[in-house]
Each structure stands twice: as C-alpha cells, then as structure tokens.
Amino acid sequence: MNAAVAEGAKTAGALDLIFRPASIAIVGLSRKAIDAPISVLTNLKAFGYQGEVYIINARLAADAGRKIYPSLADVPVPVDLAIVSLGRDQVLGALKDCVGAGIRAAIVITQGFADADAEGARLQAEMVALTKAHDLRILGPNTIGVANAFADFTSSFLEVHNEKLPIGIIAQSGLFMMGHNIIGNEPAGFGMAADVGNACDVDLTEILDFYGEEDAIRVIQCHIESIGRGRAFLASAARISRTKPIIALKAGTSQAGQVAVASHSGAAAGEGQVYRAAFEKAGVVAAESAEELRILTKAFATYAPPRGTRVAVMSFSGAACILAIDAIEAAGLSLAEFSDATHEALAEMFPDWLEIGNPLDVWYAVSGDFHARYPRVLELLLADEGIDAVFCLYPSFTLPKYAPYESARHIRDLAGRYPETPVLCWSYGLDLIGFTKEVECDGTAMVFPALESAATTLAKLARHGARRRAEPPLALPRLAADRKKAGEIIARAKEAGARYLFTEGLEILEAYGGNLAPWRVARSEQELESMADELSYPVCLKVVSADVVHKSDSGGIRLGIGDPGSLVESYRGLLADVAARAPGAQVAGVLVQAMAPKGKEVMIGARKDPVFGHCLVLGAGGVYTEVLDDHAFRLAPITEAEAHEMIGELKFARILDGVRGEAPAHKPSIVKALLQVSQLVTDHPEIEELDINPLIVTERDAVIVDARIIL
Amino acid sequence: MNAAVAEGAKTAGALDLIFRPASIAIVGLSRKAIDAPISVLTNLKAFGYQGEVYIINARLAADAGRKIYPSLADVPVPVDLAIVSLGRDQVLGALKDCVGAGIRAAIVITQGFADADAEGARLQAEMVALTKAHDLRILGPNTIGVANAFADFTSSFLEVHNEKLPIGIIAQSGLFMMGHNIIGNEPAGFGMAADVGNACDVDLTEILDFYGEEDAIRVIQCHIESIGRGRAFLASAARISRTKPIIALKAGTSQAGQVAVASHSGAAAGEGQVYRAAFEKAGVVAAESAEELRILTKAFATYAPPRGTRVAVMSFSGAACILAIDAIEAAGLSLAEFSDATHEALAEMFPDWLEIGNPLDVWYAVSGDFHARYPRVLELLLADEGIDAVFCLYPSFTLPKYAPYESARHIRDLAGRYPETPVLCWSYGLDLIGFTKEVECDGTAMVFPALESAATTLAKLARHGARRRAEPPLALPRLAADRKKAGEIIARAKEAGARYLFTEGLEILEAYGGNLAPWRVARSEQELESMADELSYPVCLKVVSADVVHKSDSGGIRLGIGDPGSLVESYRGLLADVAARAPGAQVAGVLVQAMAPKGKEVMIGARKDPVFGHCLVLGAGGVYTEVLDDHAFRLAPITEAEAHEMIGELKFARILDGVRGEAPAHKPSIVKALLQVSQLVTDHPEIEELDINPLIVTERDAVIVDARIIL
C-alpha cells in the first residue's frame, strides 16, 4: 500500500486539494478543447468555479484573457491541483514537473495504463513509485476525476451533475457522475463525487473516510468493481455507516470472472458472495443493480429509517392495492392493522357498505371533498403508532392546475411533518413527471418507478434502522484452542510441500475443539488387525493419500463395516480399488472411523478471499451441498450472533428445526463449530480453503465426519 | 357461463357495439359532470368521437346543442351502446329500459355489486339473469369500460391514453388504461383497452378472442386477478399467441389469498404457480410486476423475436460494460463472439493497444469522427450473423443539437434496417428523456430503465421466438390404463363417503400402470402371520385408516423389518402407538410393503384448480419436498416433452443426473409416472389432490412407495 496513506494529516490535506482546490493547472488541454462543449473549461464555467485556472500548453500562444503557460515551471505561484490529460507517454514527465513545481495533488485523466497493456502497467508502476518518493498524491489514472458542488469545482471534461445534495459518490467510472436524474425524479444526483479510475494511489476507502468527515455529506454511494484494501474498507465502512448510510453496488459478479477454486466452500463463496458478506459485516446497504443503487441512494437521502415494517396502503385503485400487497409480501414487509381510533375516524368518511381496512381504497372518501379529505386520511395513517410507513398510490392525471387532484402538495407537506414514518409513492397516469416533481421537490418523499422497488427499498431502510438501533456487536468469543499445535501441524505440512490436508486437517480441527467421530489411521494390515477388537462397530474406512483428492471417486471409501471379520476384507478391497482407479497414488494409510450417528448433514467451510480474508460458509451437507444453492456467508471472525444469523438464513434451517414431528437438530453445536472454524482461520491465515462436510447434527450434538484443509 | 357466448355471431356483434358504437346513450350523467374535467363527455371530445351521443337524465332540461332525454324510451332511434353510471339501485331498471329500447350492449360503470356486499351480489345476479333472458350483453359492472383509439371512442370518465398503437389491453381495473407512458418513454400506451370490472357477462377471454381477430392489434396485454373460464382462456390464448404475443400479469398471488389445501401438491401449487403453468401451456409471456408488464408489452410491440440469445454490447463506458455482462448472465443470455470479418473491420477503427472484443468500449473508435464511426460500428454488429441482439449503452448528454453526439437517430435508423436483430438501449445522463424520445419515435428501438430489464426482456423475446418457431406440440400420449377399474374404485369410495384414499389410491395408481413397491394389507394378526413366510424382507408396515392422515405423526409406520419374527412384534407396536396417539381412529388394517430399493426420492402430485383444472407438480421427495422450494408445474394433460421440461426445471435435476460419480437416476421412469398421473387426473376429474411421495428412482426404474389421493 501507499506509504502516504498512513500519514493521516498529509492524506486529508491531499483530498482537500483534490476536492476544493483554490487554484488548478490543466496540463494537456488542446486548442480545440478550449471552447468545445465537451471540455473541462466549459464545465468549470458551468459550475462557476472561482479559483485560478492555469492552462499549460507549450504549443499554444497566450490567448486574450486566458492564462496559458508553456510549462508548469512557468506558472508564477504554486497551484493546489494539476489535472493531467496528456498522451500516456507524456504523463510521467508532467507528474515530475508537478513535483518540481511543488504541486502536491494531481488527477490523471489519461487512460491506457494498467487498464490497457503491459507497457501501461509499467508506466502506472512508475507513477506509484513517484507518489511514494515525493509529496505528491494522484487520483487516477483513467478517471474523469471529481466534482464538488459545494466548492463549484469539477475536473471532468464530460458534463456532470451540479447540485448541493448531501450525497457523496465514489465510483470506478465516470458513469455514475453523469446520469442520476432518471427521468424527472428530482432531486437526484450528488453533492460530491469521485471516479477513482485505476486507483493507483488515492483509493475508495480514502475517499470514504473523507466523506465520513464532511458535514455536507449524509449518504454515501459506492460503485465497486474491485477493492485494494479490503480490511481497511471494512473498518471505515463499519464506523461511518453507523451515522451515514453507505449504499454499494458490486459490479462484475458474473461467473466468467470467478477464479478457480478447489473446495466446495471456494466454489460457493464467489466474489459476489464475499462482497455481500463484507457489506453485511460493515453495515453497508447492498444494491443489486445500478438502478437500485440510484433508488436506494435517493431513498436514504429522503427518508429516515422507519421504526418497523408495518405498511399502510392508501390508493385510488383496488387493483393497485392488490399489486401493492404482492410487493409488500414479497419484500418481507407486513400490512399494518389500523388502530381503533384510526378505524373510527376513517369510517366517518366512507359509505356503510364499504369495508374499511388495509389496504384502503380512498376513492369514495375523498372524491367529494378532496382537499379536506385526502390529507385527513393520510394524516390519520401517519399518526397511527401501529403504522411504520405509508404507501400512497396515486393516479397522476394531466388535469389543469386548478383541478382538485393536487395531492402532491399534501403528500409532501405531511411527509415533512411526520419524518419518522416514510411516505412512499407510486403513481400512474399521463402526468407522472409533473406529479413526481411536485412530490419530490422538498426532499420529504419520493415517487418510485415500481411498487416492487418501493417495497424492497422500505425493507432495506427498516433493516438499516434496526441495525443502527442495535447495540454494537459484543467482543468476539475466544474459545479454548491449542493454537500452537495447529500451527506446528501446518508448518510441518508446508515444509513437506503438502497442500491438501486430510488427517492433518482432522488433527487441526481437534486442536480447536472440533468434535470428530473417533478415528485412527492404520498404516498396515497388521496395525488394522491390532486395533480391530478395540473399535466400536460399525466403522468406515477412508484412504489416506495426498494423491487422492476425491476419495469416493477413487473407490477409497468403505462404509458400514459391522464386525472385525469384514474389516480386513474391506481394507483389502479398498486398497485394490484405489490401486486400480488411481494408479500410482501414494497411500499413507487407511483411516478407520466410527460411523457417525444419524442426523442432519450440514457443511461448514471457509475460503480465503484475497481482498477481505476468510469468508465462512454454512450450507446443507452431503450431496445437496453442491446442488441446492442454499448457503449463508460471513466474513471471519464472527460473533455468536452472526453464527445464529447464518443458520437462520438457510432454507435448510427448516429441516434443522425438524419437519413432520422430528426433534430439532442441536443448533448450539453448529454455532460452536462455526466459531471454531472462524477462530481457526483467523489464527492461521495460511489456510486457503477449509471444508467440513458433513457435520452430522443430532438432537444433542454435532459430529465432524469428514473435513479437509487446503493451504 | 353466459349462453350467448356460444353464439359466435351475436358475441362478435356485441363487442363491435361496445368497442365502436355508432351511437351511444349515457344514462346517469349529472349536471355537474357535463362540463367537468373528469367526465366521459370531456374524454369523448378529446378522442374526437364522431357518433351520436344521447344524454339520459330526467331531471335535466334540454341544453343548448345537447341531446338530453328524460328516458331511454324517448330516444328517437335505437342506439348501439348504453353507458350506465347510476346509483346501484337504479342500474337494473336502466338495463331493462335498454332491453325495451332494443339496445343490445351496455357498459355498467357503477360499483358496489359483487365487489361490495351481499346485496350487491344479488343485484349482479339479476343482471346476469337479464343478459341470459334477452339480447343484451353487459361489460362490467364496476368498470370504466373501453377505449378504442381506432374508433375515437371511450366510455371512461377518467382520462385515458389515445394513440393508434397496435396494442390491446385487457384489465380488471381502469389502472392500466391510465398510466402507460412512464416518463417520456414514447410511444407507449395502447390502441384498444377494456376494463372487464366484475365481468358479470363479457369476460377476459371474449375480449381476447376479439383482439385476436382485430388486424389493428398486434400485441395483447392482460392484467388478471381472476379468470372465470380457465380452459376457454387456455384454448384462445394458445391459438392467438402463435401470431400475436400475449403478455400477462397475474395479480394477487400473495400467500394471504391462498386457499387451504390438504396435500403437499396443493400447498406447492398455489394460485401463482397454477397461473404460471397456464401461461406456459398457452404460450403466454408472464410478467412479474406491473412495471414489467408495461416494459414487455412495449418491447413485444417494438421488436421481432431474435433468432437466439447471443448479445453484443457496445458502450461508451467500460463500467457499463461490466454491469451489462452481469445482467446478461443473470438473464441466461450469452455474450456473442464477433466474426473474423467484424473483428477486422472494427480493428481499423481502434488503437493497437486496445483489445477488441465483446463487450466493446467504442469511445476510442468514435470520438474522432462520430457520425461516420458510430453507425459503422453498430452496423457491423447488426450484420454479423453470430449476433442475435445488440445492447447500446449510451450517455445522453444535454448537449446542443449541433453537438456531435446525436446517436439516437443512427440507432433508430439502423434498428429499422435490421429488424431481425433487436437493438436494446440503456442510457444515463442529464438528457435521458430527450434521448429516449429520439430513439423511440419510430417504434424500432427502446431505451430500457435498467440493464436488467433489457436483459430479461430480451430473454423473454427469444423464448417466445423459439416457441413460435417450434412445431406445434405432438398429440398427447395415450398409455395403457384400466380406466374403468379406477372409476369403480373412486365411485365406491365416494359412496362410502371416503375422501382420503390410501390403499384405494395405490390400487388406482396400479390401474394406470404405476410401478408400486409390492404391498398387501393384513386385516388381522392371523392374516399377517399367514403371509409372513411369503414376503421378501425387509418390509415395512403402514397403518390403513381413514382417520389417520399423517401416518408418521401417529406412530403408524414401522420401517426395515428384517424377519418374520419381528414382523408380528412391529405390528403390535404399531397398533398400540396408533391407539395411543390417534385415539378413536378406525383401523382397517395394516399395509405390509416391500422396502423400496435405494434411490433418489422425488414427489409427483396434482391439484385440481377451480379455474384451470389439474395442475401437475414435480419436486424433490421426502422431507426436502416441504422445505426446498424446488418444484415444476404444468397443467394436465401433458405431453412427453412437457414431462421432460418439468424434470429439467428442477435444481434437483442435478441430483438425478448423479453427483460425485453416482449413476444417473432413470428419468424415463419419472416421465412415465408423470404421464400416468396426467392421464389419471384427466380421466377422473373427481380427484382433487394426489401425492406420490416418494417415488424412488433408481438407475433402472422408479418405484412408488407411498401415495394418496384426495377426492
């Protein structure tokens, strides 16, 4: 990592220079770009930038009224920030000139570095070396830089939004700085934004910390393709998200980008899952798409988190009510019950034959005396303590302004007066744009593009609220474990060049308190015979060989051996099968293990992610593991509460609870096993992947039957 | 059903009168409504309706220039259509006046009938009786009626869209006639629309048939809360969807609305699943939300179905490319590979260091000479036979008209020239509305609100195309079955008042060729002892009692009995347990059954839906059935191809294929069992629910171990 990052004071200073420079030098502006519609100068003018602007271009003569200099050295005073958009071969020279001129911050617009080819990567590495050797920080390369409405500044040559909104954007593209006004839904956009580009120096986490300190920023939006410093991001995000919601989209989660992995945990915990676990850990709200990123960001800037998930629906259309119920149920929200007082007050406005309930079709109540009735109904719902949020479904007619149906103002005003109860609107009709603008102009309520997005947004607002209200997590549990012994086994295996640990893996798990089905290794038929009488049957046999990864595929397993007589026979059969199916495999011995009791099979695993460290996985065990996509993920180390959450997230949890009158499986034993694995991989970062599959969970305990560790 | 429906000529005539009346009478228009902004008269004027309009209102004096009559009888000539919006108590009188005046069609706007209370339901029943007794057809009640841009006519008092688009809407609400222009995305809307309201007479299927015959309608959109004539809908939809896409949303699928059911199949095949199976059967494209209904309708009106699912992406942003890949993969589409010719032609426009591939970041190629380069790149992709569709991701800047970035025109023109290769756009930026309007104005391309919706829409377009290209389904298979015997068993059971059939159910399945694990029933200990020596062990015992629905819950099951000695002991224990846990249960005997071989457990079931008849269910068997939501549904009767599709839709299919080197389960035996159940429930509509669980599938065959039939 960049050495400068550790120096807090210097860092903060650099981001100040990048986001609100008092003066800038633009290096590489062509003659054509000076008056072009697509130009940083055009944008600076549109922003009303008040600082000094020096244009550096050796081939341009000084223009009337413009400060044009042949080189940075010719600029009479030191400037705060250089914006560099030269051809890639000239960039390093310009940056060295910055150092020479005492410029401490630069934005490198130019692309074609690590984003392109080997030569580009080499040039970028030189750039990094420069920032380490000198007092120079770089944003980019391959970026349009920043925009800061609060300082009337942008480095972008593409037009970007400029509104003093309390939203800070961090993206790995200029995309998110250009298009946040999806069709009339004002206010949208941001107050500050940064495109980190290739992030050769200043990175996402550093900007996150910067926004964390900026009073003008209340909500932070992140578009993430990759992160360099995973653990630093987690620490910053966890701290900042307790006061400022962070909404994040992880892009690039498709299978094509997945790295090859050896274990089931590795296959299950793909990049998307690991990022999701990271967001969960840090209290970051995950968006599923660019569209949802935009909606969530706007919603978190508009609404305070609700107290709960009980929704009241008021509508002009019965059909819309039914659509709303479907959306509410699908998002895991519930329909509120009106209090008696609400019910009585509503009843006065409706005909007798119309049943009053939630959802509420308000047509009959309000069509007569709209301006009195519509706000009265809405206020009754907002004042009802059993209602946590209100869905307003409204037909936005293109009627003249004097028409009676101007509910937007009522919605806006009442939403402002009851800020703890979000009012989420959905509308249909020819004046949707007009209605939307009217509702949203105060920033107290929003019109959502679909009922489903209103419902899922509300669910995420409520979850964020619950998380903020919750106590900070307790200290991590510390289980009794023989850390030293496990370390020695790992060290020995590494020395021997072993990567797949089978019996060593079992020993390591035992060192961490793992409850294994009793096992011994027979290295010869003699050893087997000598232990035959001490075993409690039935037992099973498993081949021990560093060359056999999938034991069952190689005939290296024998189950249900009932007596000493068939033990030897099975042993011989196993060795013969392995010799035939995995010729040349070095067999170190045969593991003899007591058959596990009947129970529910789960799998517990871990995979070391290069960015975030170990990600724990819990899922159904046995053959179902690989087929049914039913897993829970958390980054290690986990608390006991997180272990319980993991179990609760599985569909398989219903099987653990016992179906058709079965006794429930012993969940505390699963929690214990999860915490043991969490501690094990945290203590021993050499472990790349770990699979316990199955862990057999009975009514009373849980037994590890098979496991392996990959270094 | 309405007797008139059978009379094709009369029906067609009535819908003609409703959709394009030459003259109308409005019954129940108040004085205030005559010049109000919200009035049918205002809307008729806006539509430019050319027919005669007679206003019926006894209390209004004749107004200057308006035809106002005290009653329908006073209208000098018979009119085509009456629009009735009186108070509910006066509606029947007005309809009788219609009959008297020779009016053959009426739209009843008034609400408060079957949608409200018992009195309303009674009034509606009288209305139905009236249509049956006379030559009068009714649309409604509780509707805003119809709109038909091609006849400049609407009956709606709320403002509705009016544009001659080739889209026909059928809805159970006026909602879908008011709001289809979501924010600038022109053209959207419809050419004809009908709100069927309570559908007391004219229903969804009748309007579907009408649109099927209308040349002006190319795409049909349905909003469905409930259907009366399920099988008629299926027949019409299956026929029409081969030439006109039908897009449908089933609203009201949340759990709250589910009826209580006794079997697992019943619980799994909820209303939403049955409708989904119905749509699948009839080639109807299912929308998941009102938002998707709108987008799909517009897309099917804009695009021809593509040849396949290979997508090329061209973008100005690398970040957008990554988002597009995620969306494409999630929707089950694939990234196209450029042909060598395309690759070479593209290479000429890019710098050497930039790798050319799909997705294609076009910035470098087009920024220099936009108007030549942008259309050239797009046309290269459209002309490439390995590319089935193109995603255009475009920044919609708010630049002046003369700026170089007016790609909308290029997109529109080229999309029109290559109609077989859909061009789907996504955009971001401050001029999204303007860009969208420009792209969409010819109806050759669309701008989607999200990449995900572009991708899922394309997937549905492609699937619809594949289905249209496929041969019509083959004739249904006819298996050997003793239909008569099964009918006799059912008749006997009904006579005895039995609802839950256990051993009778096994006999019925055997009559249809079902492969059951050998079984016999012992009605006494003596009977048991006499058969003890003939059995092939291990066997199991199951209590036979009409009073015991869940055998395992009542201790009525004994498994793995290995020899004649333990047989009697188990028998006694079973009876004692049942006596203790289900006191008073009448025990008819104990079923003795050979234990099934080891294999994969699946469940096959059927549930009779009141609308669509029997819905077949296939899922994982055993305890997993109730926990893992992994089912496939089809309406009976099914073809062999449908049976194969059902297996393929399960996640569990991977387990059937064999994981970790296991031999695959014998799928033809599952297909056979599905076809047997399909034929059984089709032959015997008395069967309400049927569960085979588990069907044990081995490498060679499949054995029914347990089953029950509910009448």
Coordinates of C-alpha atoms in Angstrom, one line a residue, chain B residues 602 604 618-619 630 632-634 640-654 656-657 665-672 674:
Chain B
V602 CA -39.0 -37.4 -6.0
I604 CA -45.2 -36.2 -8.1
L618 CA -42.9 -32.5 -9.7
G619 CA -40.3 -31.9 -6.9
D630 CA -37.9 -26.6 -5.9
A632 CA -42.0 -27.7 -11.6
F633 CA -45.6 -27.2 -12.6
R634 CA -47.6 -28.0 -15.7
E640 CA -43.9 -36.3 -23.1
A641 CA -41.9 -33.1 -23.9
E642 CA -43.5 -31.3 -21.1
A643 CA -42.7 -34.1 -18.7
H644 CA -39.0 -33.8 -19.7
E645 CA -39.2 -30.0 -19.3
M646 CA -40.6 -30.4 -15.8
I647 CA -37.6 -32.6 -14.8
G648 CA -35.2 -30.1 -16.4
E649 CA -36.6 -27.1 -14.4
L650 CA -35.7 -28.6 -11.0
K651 CA -32.5 -27.8 -9.3
F652 CA -32.9 -31.3 -8.0
A653 CA -32.3 -32.5 -11.7
R654 CA -28.6 -32.2 -10.9
L656 CA -31.0 -37.0 -10.6
D657 CA -28.1 -36.7 -13.0
A665 CA -31.4 -41.8 -12.0
H666 CA -33.7 -43.3 -14.6
K667 CA -35.5 -40.3 -16.0
P668 CA -37.7 -42.1 -18.5
S669 CA -39.4 -43.8 -15.4
I670 CA -40.1 -40.3 -14.0
V671 CA -41.6 -39.2 -17.3
K672 CA -43.7 -42.3 -17.4
L674 CA -45.8 -38.1 -14.7

